[in-house]
Amino acid sequence: MEDKIMLLRKIQSAIQQIQPLSSKGWPPGQSILRQLAWCEGFVSGCPSDTAPGPLSMGLIAIRELDMYGDKPDLALLISYIQDAVNALH
């Protein structure tokens, strides 16, 4: 399993990349950002809430950022984070 510090760095990188999209009011970006924020808390050992339900940010990212967008690398990063957090959960 990947080191938690490296996973946190990947989560923080994804948050930085999705934040501008979310702040423009784009609903998929807002959903992804909420899930990433929860993942950051969970991996760091300080979850803000109970799990928001099954993580769906990977599917949203692939659909919105890869298939219909121009950010396939970000979509892959978000999908990776979801898989890594699910493995820890």
PDB file of C-alpha atoms in Angstrom:
ATOM      1  CA  MET A   1       0.000   0.000   0.000  1.00  0.00           C
ATOM      2  CA  GLU A   2       1.192   3.442  -0.867  1.00  0.00           C
ATOM      3  CA  ASP A   3       2.561   5.587   1.906  1.00  0.00           C
ATOM      4  CA  LYS A   4      -0.137   7.841   3.400  1.00  0.00           C
ATOM      5  CA  ILE A   5       2.054  10.927   3.014  1.00  0.00           C
ATOM      6  CA  MET A   6       2.328  10.348  -0.729  1.00  0.00           C
ATOM      7  CA  LEU A   7      -1.416   9.754  -0.943  1.00  0.00           C
ATOM      8  CA  LEU A   8      -2.057  13.008   0.953  1.00  0.00           C
ATOM      9  CA  ARG A   9       0.198  14.856  -1.490  1.00  0.00           C
ATOM     10  CA  LYS A  10      -1.788  13.450  -4.407  1.00  0.00           C
ATOM     11  CA  ILE A  11      -5.062  14.452  -2.764  1.00  0.00           C
ATOM     12  CA  GLN A  12      -3.768  17.973  -2.155  1.00  0.00           C
ATOM     13  CA  SER A  13      -2.601  18.217  -5.760  1.00  0.00           C
ATOM     14  CA  ALA A  14      -6.033  17.136  -7.009  1.00  0.00           C
ATOM     15  CA  ILE A  15      -7.721  19.645  -4.694  1.00  0.00           C
ATOM     16  CA  GLN A  16      -5.537  22.453  -6.062  1.00  0.00           C
ATOM     17  CA  GLN A  17      -6.408  21.481  -9.628  1.00  0.00           C
ATOM     18  CA  ILE A  18     -10.162  21.059  -9.101  1.00  0.00           C
ATOM     19  CA  GLN A  19     -10.607  24.129  -6.862  1.00  0.00           C
ATOM     20  CA  PRO A  20     -10.762  26.663  -9.753  1.00  0.00           C
ATOM     21  CA  LEU A  21     -13.447  24.600 -11.494  1.00  0.00           C
ATOM     22  CA  SER A  22     -15.440  24.242  -8.294  1.00  0.00           C
ATOM     23  CA  SER A  23     -15.220  27.931  -7.434  1.00  0.00           C
ATOM     24  CA  LYS A  24     -16.773  28.776 -10.812  1.00  0.00           C
ATOM     25  CA  GLY A  25     -19.914  26.988  -9.628  1.00  0.00           C
ATOM     26  CA  TRP A  26     -19.449  23.843 -11.732  1.00  0.00           C
ATOM     27  CA  PRO A  27     -21.516  21.164  -9.885  1.00  0.00           C
ATOM     28  CA  PRO A  28     -19.315  18.154 -10.829  1.00  0.00           C
ATOM     29  CA  GLY A  29     -16.258  20.044  -9.586  1.00  0.00           C
ATOM     30  CA  GLN A  30     -18.012  20.911  -6.335  1.00  0.00           C
ATOM     31  CA  SER A  31     -18.932  17.267  -5.767  1.00  0.00           C
ATOM     32  CA  ILE A  32     -15.397  16.087  -6.520  1.00  0.00           C
ATOM     33  CA  LEU A  33     -13.955  18.765  -4.220  1.00  0.00           C
ATOM     34  CA  ARG A  34     -16.227  17.719  -1.323  1.00  0.00           C
ATOM     35  CA  GLN A  35     -15.187  14.090  -1.737  1.00  0.00           C
ATOM     36  CA  LEU A  36     -11.499  14.987  -2.002  1.00  0.00           C
ATOM     37  CA  ALA A  37     -11.765  17.087   1.167  1.00  0.00           C
ATOM     38  CA  TRP A  38     -13.316  14.143   2.991  1.00  0.00           C
ATOM     39  CA  CYS A  39     -10.564  11.842   1.666  1.00  0.00           C
ATOM     40  CA  GLU A  40      -7.907  14.265   2.878  1.00  0.00           C
ATOM     41  CA  GLY A  41      -9.373  14.215   6.383  1.00  0.00           C
ATOM     42  CA  PHE A  42      -9.799  10.452   6.384  1.00  0.00           C
ATOM     43  CA  VAL A  43      -6.237   9.726   5.228  1.00  0.00           C
ATOM     44  CA  SER A  44      -4.768  12.249   7.670  1.00  0.00           C
ATOM     45  CA  GLY A  45      -6.726  10.654  10.521  1.00  0.00           C
ATOM     46  CA  CYS A  46      -9.016  13.648  11.101  1.00  0.00           C
ATOM     47  CA  PRO A  47     -12.214  13.018   9.137  1.00  0.00           C
ATOM     48  CA  SER A  48     -14.605  15.953   9.404  1.00  0.00           C
ATOM     49  CA  ASP A  49     -17.692  13.784   9.064  1.00  0.00           C
ATOM     50  CA  THR A  50     -18.733  10.243   8.493  1.00  0.00           C
ATOM     51  CA  ALA A  51     -18.147   8.953   4.992  1.00  0.00           C
ATOM     52  CA  PRO A  52     -20.285  10.786   2.418  1.00  0.00           C
ATOM     53  CA  GLY A  53     -21.510   7.468   1.054  1.00  0.00           C
ATOM     54  CA  PRO A  54     -19.810   5.513  -1.689  1.00  0.00           C
ATOM     55  CA  LEU A  55     -17.169   7.610  -3.378  1.00  0.00           C
ATOM     56  CA  SER A  56     -18.180   8.520  -6.915  1.00  0.00           C
ATOM     57  CA  MET A  57     -15.582  11.165  -7.739  1.00  0.00           C
ATOM     58  CA  GLY A  58     -13.611   8.808  -9.999  1.00  0.00           C
ATOM     59  CA  LEU A  59     -16.607   8.173 -12.233  1.00  0.00           C
ATOM     60  CA  ILE A  60     -17.541  11.862 -12.286  1.00  0.00           C
ATOM     61  CA  ALA A  61     -13.952  12.825 -13.117  1.00  0.00           C
ATOM     62  CA  ILE A  62     -13.610  10.295 -15.935  1.00  0.00           C
ATOM     63  CA  ARG A  63     -16.917  11.398 -17.438  1.00  0.00           C
ATOM     64  CA  GLU A  64     -16.487  15.160 -17.024  1.00  0.00           C
ATOM     65  CA  LEU A  65     -12.721  15.682 -17.247  1.00  0.00           C
ATOM     66  CA  ASP A  66     -11.663  12.964 -19.670  1.00  0.00           C
ATOM     67  CA  MET A  67     -14.565  12.025 -21.943  1.00  0.00           C
ATOM     68  CA  TYR A  68     -16.037  15.541 -22.223  1.00  0.00           C
ATOM     69  CA  GLY A  69     -13.117  17.643 -21.037  1.00  0.00           C
ATOM     70  CA  ASP A  70      -9.443  18.156 -21.594  1.00  0.00           C
ATOM     71  CA  LYS A  71      -7.991  16.967 -18.285  1.00  0.00           C
ATOM     72  CA  PRO A  72      -7.454  13.207 -18.597  1.00  0.00           C
ATOM     73  CA  ASP A  73      -4.463  13.273 -16.210  1.00  0.00           C
ATOM     74  CA  LEU A  74      -6.553  14.894 -13.481  1.00  0.00           C
ATOM     75  CA  ALA A  75      -9.310  12.337 -14.075  1.00  0.00           C
ATOM     76  CA  LEU A  76      -6.818   9.496 -13.665  1.00  0.00           C
ATOM     77  CA  LEU A  77      -5.399  11.080 -10.488  1.00  0.00           C
ATOM     78  CA  ILE A  78      -8.860  11.398  -8.946  1.00  0.00           C
ATOM     79  CA  SER A  79      -9.728   7.806  -9.873  1.00  0.00           C
ATOM     80  CA  TYR A  80      -6.447   6.632  -8.348  1.00  0.00           C
ATOM     81  CA  ILE A  81      -7.188   8.534  -5.122  1.00  0.00           C
ATOM     82  CA  GLN A  82     -10.650   6.997  -4.911  1.00  0.00           C
ATOM     83  CA  ASP A  83      -9.242   3.479  -5.312  1.00  0.00           C
ATOM     84  CA  ALA A  84      -6.486   4.114  -2.753  1.00  0.00           C
ATOM     85  CA  VAL A  85      -8.897   5.541  -0.172  1.00  0.00           C
ATOM     86  CA  ASN A  86     -11.365   2.693  -0.724  1.00  0.00           C
ATOM     87  CA  ALA A  87      -8.519   0.245  -0.073  1.00  0.00           C
ATOM     88  CA  LEU A  88      -7.852   1.974   3.282  1.00  0.00           C
ATOM     89  CA  HIS A  89     -11.505   2.323   4.231  1.00  0.00           C
TER      90      HIS A  89
END
